[in-house]
Coordinates of C-alpha atoms and ligand atoms in Angstrom, one line a residue:
M1 CA -29.1 -63.1 54.3
S2 CA -29.6 -59.6 55.6
E3 CA -27.4 -56.6 54.9
K4 CA -26.7 -56.3 58.6
S5 CA -24.8 -59.7 58.6
P6 CA -21.8 -59.5 60.9
K7 CA -18.3 -59.8 59.6
P8 CA -17.4 -63.4 58.8
A9 CA -14.9 -65.4 60.9
H10 CA -14.1 -67.7 57.9
L11 CA -15.0 -68.0 54.2
A12 CA -14.7 -71.1 52.0
L13 CA -15.6 -71.3 48.4
Y14 CA -17.0 -74.6 47.1
E15 CA -16.1 -74.7 43.5
Q16 CA -14.8 -76.8 40.6
A17 CA -11.8 -76.1 38.4
L18 CA -13.6 -76.0 35.1
C19 CA -16.8 -74.2 36.2
P20 CA -17.1 -70.8 34.4
F21 CA -19.2 -69.3 37.2
C22 CA -16.5 -70.3 39.7
R23 CA -13.9 -68.7 37.5
M24 CA -15.8 -65.4 37.7
V25 CA -15.9 -65.6 41.5
R26 CA -12.2 -66.5 41.6
Q27 CA -11.4 -63.5 39.4
A28 CA -13.3 -61.2 41.7
T29 CA -11.5 -62.5 44.8
A30 CA -8.2 -61.8 43.0
D31 CA -9.4 -58.3 41.9
L32 CA -10.5 -57.6 45.5
D33 CA -7.2 -59.0 46.9
L34 CA -9.1 -61.5 49.1
T35 CA -7.7 -64.9 50.0
I36 CA -10.5 -67.5 50.4
E37 CA -10.1 -71.2 51.1
S38 CA -11.0 -73.2 48.0
R39 CA -12.9 -76.5 48.4
D40 CA -13.1 -78.4 45.1
T41 CA -16.3 -80.6 45.0
M42 CA -15.1 -82.6 42.0
R43 CA -11.6 -83.5 43.3
E44 CA -12.8 -84.0 46.9
P45 CA -16.2 -85.8 47.0
H46 CA -16.5 -85.2 50.8
R47 CA -16.7 -81.5 50.0
R48 CA -19.6 -82.1 47.7
Q49 CA -21.3 -84.0 50.5
E50 CA -20.7 -81.2 52.9
L51 CA -22.2 -78.7 50.4
V52 CA -25.3 -80.8 49.8
E53 CA -25.9 -81.4 53.5
G54 CA -25.1 -77.8 54.6
G55 CA -26.4 -75.7 51.7
G56 CA -29.1 -78.0 50.3
K57 CA -27.7 -78.6 46.8
G58 CA -24.5 -79.5 45.1
M59 CA -24.4 -76.5 42.7
V60 CA -21.1 -74.5 42.6
P61 CA -20.0 -71.9 43.2
C62 CA -21.2 -71.6 46.8
L63 CA -19.7 -69.4 49.5
R64 CA -19.8 -70.9 53.0
I65 CA -19.8 -67.9 55.4
E66 CA -19.1 -68.8 59.0
Y67 CA -19.7 -66.1 61.7
P68 CA -17.9 -65.6 64.9
D69 CA -20.8 -67.2 66.9
G70 CA -20.5 -70.4 64.8
A71 CA -23.6 -69.7 62.6
V72 CA -23.2 -70.5 58.9
D73 CA -24.7 -69.1 55.7
W74 CA -24.4 -70.9 52.4
L75 CA -24.5 -68.3 49.5
Y76 CA -25.2 -69.6 46.0
E77 CA -25.1 -67.7 42.7
S78 CA -21.9 -66.3 41.4
A79 CA -23.3 -62.7 41.0
D80 CA -24.6 -62.8 44.6
I81 CA -21.3 -64.1 45.9
I82 CA -19.3 -61.4 44.0
E83 CA -21.7 -58.7 45.3
Y84 CA -21.3 -60.0 48.9
L85 CA -17.5 -59.9 48.6
R86 CA -17.5 -56.4 47.1
Q87 CA -19.6 -55.2 50.0
L88 CA -17.4 -57.0 52.5
Q89 CA -14.3 -55.3 51.1
A90 CA -16.0 -51.9 51.0
D91 CA -17.2 -51.9 54.6
Ligands
GSH101 N1 -26.6 -69.4 38.1 C1 -25.5 -70.1 38.8 C2 -25.0 -71.2 37.8 C3 -24.1 -72.2 38.5 C4 -23.9 -73.5 37.7 O1 -24.6 -73.7 36.7 N2 -23.0 -74.3 38.1 C5 -22.8 -75.6 37.6 C6 -21.3 -75.9 37.3 S1 -20.7 -74.8 36.0 C7 -23.3 -76.7 38.6 O2 -22.9 -76.7 39.7 N3 -24.1 -77.6 38.1 C8 -24.5 -78.8 38.9 C9 -25.6 -78.5 39.8 O3 -26.4 -77.5 39.6 O4 -25.8 -79.3 40.7 C10 -24.3 -69.2 39.1 O5 -24.2 -68.1 38.5 O6 -23.6 -69.4 40.1

């Protein structure tokens, strides 16, 4: 994903309640005062299927970034997700 990515139209976080990496991302969203839709891949198996089909693997956390033109990026790795959200909030 390039640094020139447009502002997202919608964000959704694929996560699991007991995942420590997911917890770090959730804490960052709270610190940044961001509200992001949560999609739990353990409680809702269809969300895991969506994640695997869209992002290529079932690992959580993963941030689904949808742009105004309908394009979608799937961002894995908690540190990368947190950095993306910080940049988004700073812009
Ligand atoms: N380096 C990753 C680690 C994420 C990770 O290990 N997630 C676990 C849950 S705590 C997972 O999804 N494991 C199942 C899989 O990789 O498919 C990050 O920081 O986000």
